[in-house]
Each structure stands twice: as C-alpha cells, then as structure tokens.
Amino acid sequence: MPGLLRGVARTAVIAGTASAVSGRVQRRQASRYADQDAQTAATRNAAYQADMAQAAPPPVAPAAPVASVVDQLKELAELKNAGILTDAEFDAQKAKILAG
C-alpha cells in the first residue's frame, strides 16, 4: 500500500502544479489580450470620430440680406444714367429683377 499511496500523492502534486501554472498563464494572457483589445478599441474610436468629423456638413453661413426690388432698380437706373449700361442691357436686367 505504501507504493500506491506514494503514486497517488505524486499524481496529486503534479496535477496541482500543472493547474497552478495553467492558471497563471491564462491570467497573463487574458491581461495581455485585454490591453490589446483596449488599444484596438481606442484606435477604432479615434478613426470613427475622424470619419464623423469629415462627414459632417460644413456650417452654413447666414445668407446675405437680399436687396429689395426697389433698391435693385434704383441701382440699375444709376448704372444706366452713368452710361455703364445701354438701354437694351438696362431693359434686360430690369426684366430679370421684376421676374425674380
């Protein structure tokens, strides 16, 4: 019986040591992979944020106030009186203003 007891004890020690070593290896690998996963997630998040910043439409500037029809016609008349516009050009621009 002493030989059998010694064999069982030896098997128990070997199994316990193997289990402890395996546990340490698993914890070390899990820690390393967790760090890699965190780095990968940070990189992907930064790339996503950059893509979203590029995809966002540019801010719209407020439109310049549109001159009233009367103001446009007065300006057009001044250009005609100054000799910058011919009668035909004046009539064409006046028609555009009144149509628009």
PDB file of N, CA and C in Angstrom:
ATOM      1  N   MET A   1       0.782  -1.193   0.000  1.00  0.00           N
ATOM      2  CA  MET A   1       0.000   0.000   0.000  1.00  0.00           C
ATOM      3  C   MET A   1       0.836   1.274   0.000  1.00  0.00           C
ATOM      4  N   PRO A   2       1.974   1.259   0.650  1.00  0.00           N
ATOM      5  CA  PRO A   2       2.745   2.499   0.648  1.00  0.00           C
ATOM      6  C   PRO A   2       3.111   2.933  -0.763  1.00  0.00           C
ATOM      7  N   GLY A   3       3.331   2.033  -1.679  1.00  0.00           N
ATOM      8  CA  GLY A   3       3.652   2.397  -3.055  1.00  0.00           C
ATOM      9  C   GLY A   3       2.462   3.038  -3.755  1.00  0.00           C
ATOM     10  N   LEU A   4       1.311   2.542  -3.437  1.00  0.00           N
ATOM     11  CA  LEU A   4       0.100   3.085  -4.042  1.00  0.00           C
ATOM     12  C   LEU A   4      -0.171   4.490  -3.513  1.00  0.00           C
ATOM     13  N   LEU A   5       0.019   4.695  -2.237  1.00  0.00           N
ATOM     14  CA  LEU A   5      -0.200   5.998  -1.619  1.00  0.00           C
ATOM     15  C   LEU A   5       0.800   7.016  -2.164  1.00  0.00           C
ATOM     16  N   ARG A   6       2.060   6.574  -2.346  1.00  0.00           N
ATOM     17  CA  ARG A   6       3.083   7.444  -2.901  1.00  0.00           C
ATOM     18  C   ARG A   6       2.717   7.832  -4.341  1.00  0.00           C
ATOM     19  N   GLY A   7       2.219   6.941  -5.131  1.00  0.00           N
ATOM     20  CA  GLY A   7       1.824   7.211  -6.513  1.00  0.00           C
ATOM     21  C   GLY A   7       0.659   8.192  -6.587  1.00  0.00           C
ATOM     22  N   VAL A   8      -0.303   8.025  -5.692  1.00  0.00           N
ATOM     23  CA  VAL A   8      -1.460   8.930  -5.649  1.00  0.00           C
ATOM     24  C   VAL A   8      -1.010  10.324  -5.233  1.00  0.00           C
ATOM     25  N   ALA A   9      -0.116  10.415  -4.240  1.00  0.00           N
ATOM     26  CA  ALA A   9       0.377  11.705  -3.757  1.00  0.00           C
ATOM     27  C   ALA A   9       1.161  12.411  -4.864  1.00  0.00           C
ATOM     28  N   ARG A  10       2.006  11.650  -5.548  1.00  0.00           N
ATOM     29  CA  ARG A  10       2.800  12.218  -6.624  1.00  0.00           C
ATOM     30  C   ARG A  10       1.882  12.759  -7.739  1.00  0.00           C
ATOM     31  N   THR A  11       0.877  12.014  -8.097  1.00  0.00           N
ATOM     32  CA  THR A  11      -0.076  12.441  -9.120  1.00  0.00           C
ATOM     33  C   THR A  11      -0.796  13.714  -8.682  1.00  0.00           C
ATOM     34  N   ALA A  12      -1.162  13.792  -7.412  1.00  0.00           N
ATOM     35  CA  ALA A  12      -1.849  14.967  -6.886  1.00  0.00           C
ATOM     36  C   ALA A  12      -0.955  16.193  -6.951  1.00  0.00           C
ATOM     37  N   VAL A  13       0.321  16.042  -6.614  1.00  0.00           N
ATOM     38  CA  VAL A  13       1.260  17.169  -6.655  1.00  0.00           C
ATOM     39  C   VAL A  13       1.462  17.630  -8.090  1.00  0.00           C
ATOM     40  N   ILE A  14       1.634  16.709  -9.004  1.00  0.00           N
ATOM     41  CA  ILE A  14       1.836  17.058 -10.412  1.00  0.00           C
ATOM     42  C   ILE A  14       0.595  17.752 -10.970  1.00  0.00           C
ATOM     43  N   ALA A  15      -0.568  17.239 -10.669  1.00  0.00           N
ATOM     44  CA  ALA A  15      -1.816  17.841 -11.164  1.00  0.00           C
ATOM     45  C   ALA A  15      -2.008  19.231 -10.566  1.00  0.00           C
ATOM     46  N   GLY A  16      -1.699  19.407  -9.293  1.00  0.00           N
ATOM     47  CA  GLY A  16      -1.842  20.714  -8.641  1.00  0.00           C
ATOM     48  C   GLY A  16      -0.887  21.737  -9.228  1.00  0.00           C
ATOM     49  N   THR A  17       0.355  21.312  -9.475  1.00  0.00           N
ATOM     50  CA  THR A  17       1.334  22.219 -10.065  1.00  0.00           C
ATOM     51  C   THR A  17       0.915  22.617 -11.481  1.00  0.00           C
ATOM     52  N   ALA A  18       0.482  21.641 -12.249  1.00  0.00           N
ATOM     53  CA  ALA A  18       0.039  21.925 -13.616  1.00  0.00           C
ATOM     54  C   ALA A  18      -1.152  22.881 -13.617  1.00  0.00           C
ATOM     55  N   SER A  19      -2.054  22.693 -12.690  1.00  0.00           N
ATOM     56  CA  SER A  19      -3.231  23.559 -12.600  1.00  0.00           C
ATOM     57  C   SER A  19      -2.824  24.985 -12.230  1.00  0.00           C
ATOM     58  N   ALA A  20      -1.891  25.136 -11.295  1.00  0.00           N
ATOM     59  CA  ALA A  20      -1.445  26.465 -10.871  1.00  0.00           C
ATOM     60  C   ALA A  20      -0.725  27.186 -12.017  1.00  0.00           C
ATOM     61  N   VAL A  21       0.140  26.471 -12.703  1.00  0.00           N
ATOM     62  CA  VAL A  21       0.874  27.066 -13.822  1.00  0.00           C
ATOM     63  C   VAL A  21      -0.101  27.453 -14.927  1.00  0.00           C
ATOM     64  N   SER A  22      -1.029  26.585 -15.220  1.00  0.00           N
ATOM     65  CA  SER A  22      -2.012  26.873 -16.260  1.00  0.00           C
ATOM     66  C   SER A  22      -2.837  28.110 -15.906  1.00  0.00           C
ATOM     67  N   GLY A  23      -3.226  28.234 -14.652  1.00  0.00           N
ATOM     68  CA  GLY A  23      -3.989  29.402 -14.206  1.00  0.00           C
ATOM     69  C   GLY A  23      -3.203  30.693 -14.376  1.00  0.00           C
ATOM     70  N   ARG A  24      -1.905  30.671 -14.017  1.00  0.00           N
ATOM     71  CA  ARG A  24      -1.069  31.866 -14.179  1.00  0.00           C
ATOM     72  C   ARG A  24      -0.920  32.239 -15.647  1.00  0.00           C
ATOM     73  N   VAL A  25      -0.745  31.257 -16.488  1.00  0.00           N
ATOM     74  CA  VAL A  25      -0.613  31.517 -17.926  1.00  0.00           C
ATOM     75  C   VAL A  25      -1.897  32.125 -18.468  1.00  0.00           C
ATOM     76  N   GLN A  26      -3.025  31.591 -18.057  1.00  0.00           N
ATOM     77  CA  GLN A  26      -4.308  32.120 -18.528  1.00  0.00           C
ATOM     78  C   GLN A  26      -4.516  33.564 -18.080  1.00  0.00           C
ATOM     79  N   ARG A  27      -4.180  33.866 -16.814  1.00  0.00           N
ATOM     80  CA  ARG A  27      -4.342  35.232 -16.313  1.00  0.00           C
ATOM     81  C   ARG A  27      -3.421  36.205 -17.056  1.00  0.00           C
ATOM     82  N   ARG A  28      -2.186  35.785 -17.298  1.00  0.00           N
ATOM     83  CA  ARG A  28      -1.229  36.638 -18.005  1.00  0.00           C
ATOM     84  C   ARG A  28      -1.701  36.889 -19.437  1.00  0.00           C
ATOM     85  N   GLN A  29      -2.166  35.853 -20.118  1.00  0.00           N
ATOM     86  CA  GLN A  29      -2.657  36.019 -21.490  1.00  0.00           C
ATOM     87  C   GLN A  29      -3.914  36.888 -21.528  1.00  0.00           C
ATOM     88  N   ALA A  30      -4.801  36.681 -20.579  1.00  0.00           N
ATOM     89  CA  ALA A  30      -6.030  37.484 -20.533  1.00  0.00           C
ATOM     90  C   ALA A  30      -5.689  38.964 -20.343  1.00  0.00           C
ATOM     91  N   SER A  31      -4.716  39.239 -19.480  1.00  0.00           N
ATOM     92  CA  SER A  31      -4.306  40.623 -19.251  1.00  0.00           C
ATOM     93  C   SER A  31      -3.713  41.231 -20.524  1.00  0.00           C
ATOM     94  N   ARG A  32      -2.858  40.466 -21.195  1.00  0.00           N
ATOM     95  CA  ARG A  32      -2.230  40.966 -22.420  1.00  0.00           C
ATOM     96  C   ARG A  32      -3.279  41.214 -23.503  1.00  0.00           C
ATOM     97  N   TYR A  33      -4.199  40.291 -23.672  1.00  0.00           N
ATOM     98  CA  TYR A  33      -5.239  40.461 -24.690  1.00  0.00           C
ATOM     99  C   TYR A  33      -6.194  41.588 -24.333  1.00  0.00           C
ATOM    100  N   ALA A  34      -6.435  41.799 -23.055  1.00  0.00           N
ATOM    101  CA  ALA A  34      -7.288  42.916 -22.644  1.00  0.00           C
ATOM    102  C   ALA A  34      -6.634  44.242 -23.025  1.00  0.00           C
ATOM    103  N   ASP A  35      -5.308  44.343 -22.836  1.00  0.00           N
ATOM    104  CA  ASP A  35      -4.589  45.557 -23.226  1.00  0.00           C
ATOM    105  C   ASP A  35      -4.662  45.760 -24.737  1.00  0.00           C
ATOM    106  N   GLN A  36      -4.480  44.698 -25.492  1.00  0.00           N
ATOM    107  CA  GLN A  36      -4.552  44.799 -26.952  1.00  0.00           C
ATOM    108  C   GLN A  36      -5.954  45.196 -27.397  1.00  0.00           C
ATOM    109  N   ASP A  37      -6.969  44.628 -26.751  1.00  0.00           N
ATOM    110  CA  ASP A  37      -8.356  44.975 -27.098  1.00  0.00           C
ATOM    111  C   ASP A  37      -8.631  46.446 -26.797  1.00  0.00           C
ATOM    112  N   ALA A  38      -8.104  46.945 -25.676  1.00  0.00           N
ATOM    113  CA  ALA A  38      -8.310  48.345 -25.324  1.00  0.00           C
ATOM    114  C   ALA A  38      -7.634  49.257 -26.349  1.00  0.00           C
ATOM    115  N   GLN A  39      -6.430  48.894 -26.783  1.00  0.00           N
ATOM    116  CA  GLN A  39      -5.735  49.699 -27.786  1.00  0.00           C
ATOM    117  C   GLN A  39      -6.483  49.679 -29.113  1.00  0.00           C
ATOM    118  N   THR A  40      -6.965  48.514 -29.499  1.00  0.00           N
ATOM    119  CA  THR A  40      -7.719  48.387 -30.748  1.00  0.00           C
ATOM    120  C   THR A  40      -8.994  49.216 -30.675  1.00  0.00           C
ATOM    121  N   ALA A  41      -9.690  49.154 -29.558  1.00  0.00           N
ATOM    122  CA  ALA A  41     -10.927  49.924 -29.397  1.00  0.00           C
ATOM    123  C   ALA A  41     -10.637  51.423 -29.448  1.00  0.00           C
ATOM    124  N   ALA A  42      -9.543  51.860 -28.828  1.00  0.00           N
ATOM    125  CA  ALA A  42      -9.200  53.283 -28.851  1.00  0.00           C
ATOM    126  C   ALA A  42      -8.865  53.739 -30.267  1.00  0.00           C
ATOM    127  N   THR A  43      -8.140  52.913 -31.004  1.00  0.00           N
ATOM    128  CA  THR A  43      -7.783  53.249 -32.380  1.00  0.00           C
ATOM    129  C   THR A  43      -9.028  53.330 -33.249  1.00  0.00           C
ATOM    130  N   ARG A  44      -9.916  52.364 -33.108  1.00  0.00           N
ATOM    131  CA  ARG A  44     -11.148  52.368 -33.903  1.00  0.00           C
ATOM    132  C   ARG A  44     -12.025  53.558 -33.555  1.00  0.00           C
ATOM    133  N   ASN A  45     -12.078  53.895 -32.261  1.00  0.00           N
ATOM    134  CA  ASN A  45     -12.898  55.027 -31.838  1.00  0.00           C
ATOM    135  C   ASN A  45     -12.340  56.323 -32.420  1.00  0.00           C
ATOM    136  N   ALA A  46     -11.010  56.480 -32.404  1.00  0.00           N
ATOM    137  CA  ALA A  46     -10.395  57.687 -32.963  1.00  0.00           C
ATOM    138  C   ALA A  46     -10.667  57.771 -34.463  1.00  0.00           C
ATOM    139  N   ALA A  47     -10.558  56.645 -35.162  1.00  0.00           N
ATOM    140  CA  ALA A  47     -10.826  56.635 -36.604  1.00  0.00           C
ATOM    141  C   ALA A  47     -12.294  56.966 -36.870  1.00  0.00           C
ATOM    142  N   TYR A  48     -13.183  56.443 -36.054  1.00  0.00           N
ATOM    143  CA  TYR A  48     -14.615  56.722 -36.208  1.00  0.00           C
ATOM    144  C   TYR A  48     -14.892  58.216 -36.002  1.00  0.00           C
ATOM    145  N   GLN A  49     -14.289  58.780 -34.960  1.00  0.00           N
ATOM    146  CA  GLN A  49     -14.504  60.207 -34.686  1.00  0.00           C
ATOM    147  C   GLN A  49     -13.973  61.064 -35.839  1.00  0.00           C
ATOM    148  N   ALA A  50     -12.815  60.673 -36.400  1.00  0.00           N
ATOM    149  CA  ALA A  50     -12.258  61.423 -37.525  1.00  0.00           C
ATOM    150  C   ALA A  50     -13.176  61.320 -38.743  1.00  0.00           C
ATOM    151  N   ASP A  51     -13.708  60.133 -38.996  1.00  0.00           N
ATOM    152  CA  ASP A  51     -14.626  59.950 -40.127  1.00  0.00           C
ATOM    153  C   ASP A  51     -15.888  60.777 -39.938  1.00  0.00           C
ATOM    154  N   MET A  52     -16.402  60.798 -38.729  1.00  0.00           N
ATOM    155  CA  MET A  52     -17.622  61.556 -38.463  1.00  0.00           C
ATOM    156  C   MET A  52     -17.380  63.057 -38.609  1.00  0.00           C
ATOM    157  N   ALA A  53     -16.181  63.513 -38.211  1.00  0.00           N
ATOM    158  CA  ALA A  53     -15.868  64.938 -38.345  1.00  0.00           C
ATOM    159  C   ALA A  53     -15.782  65.322 -39.813  1.00  0.00           C
ATOM    160  N   GLN A  54     -15.229  64.426 -40.644  1.00  0.00           N
ATOM    161  CA  GLN A  54     -15.129  64.723 -42.070  1.00  0.00           C
ATOM    162  C   GLN A  54     -16.484  64.633 -42.746  1.00  0.00           C
ATOM    163  N   ALA A  55     -17.343  63.749 -42.278  1.00  0.00           N
ATOM    164  CA  ALA A  55     -18.638  63.530 -42.920  1.00  0.00           C
ATOM    165  C   ALA A  55     -19.651  64.611 -42.553  1.00  0.00           C
ATOM    166  N   ALA A  56     -19.399  65.335 -41.468  1.00  0.00           N
ATOM    167  CA  ALA A  56     -20.347  66.356 -41.034  1.00  0.00           C
ATOM    168  C   ALA A  56     -20.391  67.485 -42.059  1.00  0.00           C
ATOM    169  N   PRO A  57     -21.568  67.959 -42.373  1.00  0.00           N
ATOM    170  CA  PRO A  57     -21.662  69.057 -43.341  1.00  0.00           C
ATOM    171  C   PRO A  57     -21.059  70.325 -42.748  1.00  0.00           C
ATOM    172  N   PRO A  58     -20.458  71.148 -43.572  1.00  0.00           N
ATOM    173  CA  PRO A  58     -19.869  72.383 -43.051  1.00  0.00           C
ATOM    174  C   PRO A  58     -20.973  73.300 -42.531  1.00  0.00           C
ATOM    175  N   PRO A  59     -20.648  74.113 -41.557  1.00  0.00           N
ATOM    176  CA  PRO A  59     -21.682  75.015 -41.033  1.00  0.00           C
ATOM    177  C   PRO A  59     -22.120  75.994 -42.117  1.00  0.00           C
ATOM    178  N   VAL A  60     -23.385  76.268 -42.130  1.00  0.00           N
ATOM    179  CA  VAL A  60     -23.960  77.145 -43.144  1.00  0.00           C
ATOM    180  C   VAL A  60     -23.861  78.585 -42.661  1.00  0.00           C
ATOM    181  N   ALA A  61     -23.251  79.419 -43.488  1.00  0.00           N
ATOM    182  CA  ALA A  61     -23.146  80.837 -43.158  1.00  0.00           C
ATOM    183  C   ALA A  61     -24.492  81.498 -43.425  1.00  0.00           C
ATOM    184  N   PRO A  62     -24.834  82.453 -42.616  1.00  0.00           N
ATOM    185  CA  PRO A  62     -26.110  83.127 -42.859  1.00  0.00           C
ATOM    186  C   PRO A  62     -26.074  83.844 -44.213  1.00  0.00           C
ATOM    187  N   ALA A  63     -27.176  83.784 -44.902  1.00  0.00           N
ATOM    188  CA  ALA A  63     -27.266  84.390 -46.231  1.00  0.00           C
ATOM    189  C   ALA A  63     -27.222  85.909 -46.110  1.00  0.00           C
ATOM    190  N   ALA A  64     -26.584  86.518 -47.093  1.00  0.00           N
ATOM    191  CA  ALA A  64     -26.528  87.976 -47.118  1.00  0.00           C
ATOM    192  C   ALA A  64     -27.939  88.501 -47.369  1.00  0.00           C
ATOM    193  N   PRO A  65     -28.280  89.602 -46.766  1.00  0.00           N
ATOM    194  CA  PRO A  65     -29.632  90.126 -46.971  1.00  0.00           C
ATOM    195  C   PRO A  65     -29.830  90.493 -48.443  1.00  0.00           C
ATOM    196  N   VAL A  66     -30.962  90.103 -48.963  1.00  0.00           N
ATOM    197  CA  VAL A  66     -31.282  90.365 -50.361  1.00  0.00           C
ATOM    198  C   VAL A  66     -31.825  91.782 -50.458  1.00  0.00           C
ATOM    199  N   ALA A  67     -31.253  92.536 -51.405  1.00  0.00           N
ATOM    200  CA  ALA A  67     -31.723  93.910 -51.606  1.00  0.00           C
ATOM    201  C   ALA A  67     -33.151  93.868 -52.136  1.00  0.00           C
ATOM    202  N   SER A  68     -33.922  94.834 -51.752  1.00  0.00           N
ATOM    203  CA  SER A  68     -35.311  94.866 -52.218  1.00  0.00           C
ATOM    204  C   SER A  68     -35.335  95.169 -53.712  1.00  0.00           C
ATOM    205  N   VAL A  69     -36.453  94.879 -54.329  1.00  0.00           N
ATOM    206  CA  VAL A  69     -36.621  95.112 -55.765  1.00  0.00           C
ATOM    207  C   VAL A  69     -36.430  96.592 -56.082  1.00  0.00           C
ATOM    208  N   VAL A  70     -36.951  97.447 -55.231  1.00  0.00           N
ATOM    209  CA  VAL A  70     -36.837  98.893 -55.459  1.00  0.00           C
ATOM    210  C   VAL A  70     -35.371  99.315 -55.417  1.00  0.00           C
ATOM    211  N   ASP A  71     -34.621  98.796 -54.432  1.00  0.00           N
ATOM    212  CA  ASP A  71     -33.199  99.137 -54.319  1.00  0.00           C
ATOM    213  C   ASP A  71     -32.433  98.660 -55.554  1.00  0.00           C
ATOM    214  N   GLN A  72     -32.754  97.467 -56.024  1.00  0.00           N
ATOM    215  CA  GLN A  72     -32.074  96.939 -57.208  1.00  0.00           C
ATOM    216  C   GLN A  72     -32.382  97.790 -58.440  1.00  0.00           C
ATOM    217  N   LEU A  73     -33.633  98.189 -58.560  1.00  0.00           N
ATOM    218  CA  LEU A  73     -33.999  99.028 -59.716  1.00  0.00           C
ATOM    219  C   LEU A  73     -33.327 100.399 -59.652  1.00  0.00           C
ATOM    220  N   LYS A  74     -33.223 100.967 -58.453  1.00  0.00           N
ATOM    221  CA  LYS A  74     -32.540 102.258 -58.290  1.00  0.00           C
ATOM    222  C   LYS A  74     -31.069 102.128 -58.680  1.00  0.00           C
ATOM    223  N   GLU A  75     -30.439 101.055 -58.242  1.00  0.00           N
ATOM    224  CA  GLU A  75     -29.030 100.827 -58.560  1.00  0.00           C
ATOM    225  C   GLU A  75     -28.857 100.651 -60.076  1.00  0.00           C
ATOM    226  N   LEU A  76     -29.773  99.935 -60.680  1.00  0.00           N
ATOM    227  CA  LEU A  76     -29.730  99.712 -62.122  1.00  0.00           C
ATOM    228  C   LEU A  76     -29.903 101.035 -62.875  1.00  0.00           C
ATOM    229  N   ALA A  77     -30.800 101.889 -62.405  1.00  0.00           N
ATOM    230  CA  ALA A  77     -31.022 103.188 -63.032  1.00  0.00           C
ATOM    231  C   ALA A  77     -29.783 104.060 -62.909  1.00  0.00           C
ATOM    232  N   GLU A  78     -29.101 103.989 -61.776  1.00  0.00           N
ATOM    233  CA  GLU A  78     -27.874 104.768 -61.597  1.00  0.00           C
ATOM    234  C   GLU A  78     -26.807 104.318 -62.590  1.00  0.00           C
ATOM    235  N   LEU A  79     -26.703 102.988 -62.799  1.00  0.00           N
ATOM    236  CA  LEU A  79     -25.732 102.473 -63.767  1.00  0.00           C
ATOM    237  C   LEU A  79     -26.069 102.941 -65.184  1.00  0.00           C
ATOM    238  N   LYS A  80     -27.351 102.999 -65.506  1.00  0.00           N
ATOM    239  CA  LYS A  80     -27.784 103.460 -66.845  1.00  0.00           C
ATOM    240  C   LYS A  80     -27.484 104.947 -67.004  1.00  0.00           C
ATOM    241  N   ASN A  81     -27.801 105.739 -65.957  1.00  0.00           N
ATOM    242  CA  ASN A  81     -27.571 107.181 -66.013  1.00  0.00           C
ATOM    243  C   ASN A  81     -26.077 107.505 -66.078  1.00  0.00           C
ATOM    244  N   ALA A  82     -25.238 106.644 -65.487  1.00  0.00           N
ATOM    245  CA  ALA A  82     -23.794 106.874 -65.520  1.00  0.00           C
ATOM    246  C   ALA A  82     -23.206 106.442 -66.859  1.00  0.00           C
ATOM    247  N   GLY A  83     -23.998 105.803 -67.694  1.00  0.00           N
ATOM    248  CA  GLY A  83     -23.531 105.388 -69.014  1.00  0.00           C
ATOM    249  C   GLY A  83     -22.854 104.025 -69.014  1.00  0.00           C
ATOM    250  N   ILE A  84     -22.948 103.319 -67.913  1.00  0.00           N
ATOM    251  CA  ILE A  84     -22.325 102.000 -67.820  1.00  0.00           C
ATOM    252  C   ILE A  84     -23.169 100.959 -68.541  1.00  0.00           C
ATOM    253  N   LEU A  85     -24.497 101.087 -68.478  1.00  0.00           N
ATOM    254  CA  LEU A  85     -25.407 100.149 -69.142  1.00  0.00           C
ATOM    255  C   LEU A  85     -26.071 100.825 -70.334  1.00  0.00           C
ATOM    256  N   THR A  86     -26.287 100.069 -71.377  1.00  0.00           N
ATOM    257  CA  THR A  86     -27.055 100.567 -72.524  1.00  0.00           C
ATOM    258  C   THR A  86     -28.537 100.385 -72.219  1.00  0.00           C
ATOM    259  N   ASP A  87     -29.387 100.952 -73.058  1.00  0.00           N
ATOM    260  CA  ASP A  87     -30.834 100.799 -72.858  1.00  0.00           C
ATOM    261  C   ASP A  87     -31.250  99.333 -72.934  1.00  0.00           C
ATOM    262  N   ALA A  88     -30.653  98.584 -73.856  1.00  0.00           N
ATOM    263  CA  ALA A  88     -31.002  97.166 -74.006  1.00  0.00           C
ATOM    264  C   ALA A  88     -30.573  96.363 -72.773  1.00  0.00           C
ATOM    265  N   GLU A  89     -29.363  96.647 -72.254  1.00  0.00           N
ATOM    266  CA  GLU A  89     -28.886  95.939 -71.045  1.00  0.00           C
ATOM    267  C   GLU A  89     -29.761  96.300 -69.847  1.00  0.00           C
ATOM    268  N   PHE A  90     -30.121  97.593 -69.755  1.00  0.00           N
ATOM    269  CA  PHE A  90     -30.981  98.038 -68.657  1.00  0.00           C
ATOM    270  C   PHE A  90     -32.320  97.309 -68.685  1.00  0.00           C
ATOM    271  N   ASP A  91     -32.919  97.255 -69.884  1.00  0.00           N
ATOM    272  CA  ASP A  91     -34.222  96.602 -70.023  1.00  0.00           C
ATOM    273  C   ASP A  91     -34.125  95.104 -69.686  1.00  0.00           C
ATOM    274  N   ALA A  92     -33.040  94.436 -70.087  1.00  0.00           N
ATOM    275  CA  ALA A  92     -32.866  93.011 -69.831  1.00  0.00           C
ATOM    276  C   ALA A  92     -32.712  92.767 -68.317  1.00  0.00           C
ATOM    277  N   GLN A  93     -31.890  93.591 -67.665  1.00  0.00           N
ATOM    278  CA  GLN A  93     -31.665  93.415 -66.211  1.00  0.00           C
ATOM    279  C   GLN A  93     -32.946  93.754 -65.430  1.00  0.00           C
ATOM    280  N   LYS A  94     -33.658  94.769 -65.879  1.00  0.00           N
ATOM    281  CA  LYS A  94     -34.910  95.160 -65.210  1.00  0.00           C
ATOM    282  C   LYS A  94     -35.933  94.008 -65.314  1.00  0.00           C
ATOM    283  N   ALA A  95     -35.992  93.364 -66.466  1.00  0.00           N
ATOM    284  CA  ALA A  95     -36.923  92.237 -66.649  1.00  0.00           C
ATOM    285  C   ALA A  95     -36.544  91.090 -65.713  1.00  0.00           C
ATOM    286  N   LYS A  96     -35.250  90.818 -65.550  1.00  0.00           N
ATOM    287  CA  LYS A  96     -34.793  89.755 -64.621  1.00  0.00           C
ATOM    288  C   LYS A  96     -35.208  90.067 -63.179  1.00  0.00           C
ATOM    289  N   ILE A  97     -34.982  91.321 -62.787  1.00  0.00           N
ATOM    290  CA  ILE A  97     -35.316  91.716 -61.420  1.00  0.00           C
ATOM    291  C   ILE A  97     -36.808  91.586 -61.159  1.00  0.00           C
ATOM    292  N   LEU A  98     -37.603  92.060 -62.090  1.00  0.00           N
ATOM    293  CA  LEU A  98     -39.057  92.028 -61.900  1.00  0.00           C
ATOM    294  C   LEU A  98     -39.608  90.600 -61.995  1.00  0.00           C
ATOM    295  N   ALA A  99     -38.941  89.737 -62.779  1.00  0.00           N
ATOM    296  CA  ALA A  99     -39.397  88.355 -62.894  1.00  0.00           C
ATOM    297  C   ALA A  99     -39.021  87.523 -61.663  1.00  0.00           C
ATOM    298  N   GLY A 100     -37.908  87.865 -61.062  1.00  0.00           N
ATOM    299  CA  GLY A 100     -37.394  87.052 -59.950  1.00  0.00           C
ATOM    300  C   GLY A 100     -37.964  87.428 -58.679  1.00  0.00           C
TER     301      GLY A 100
END
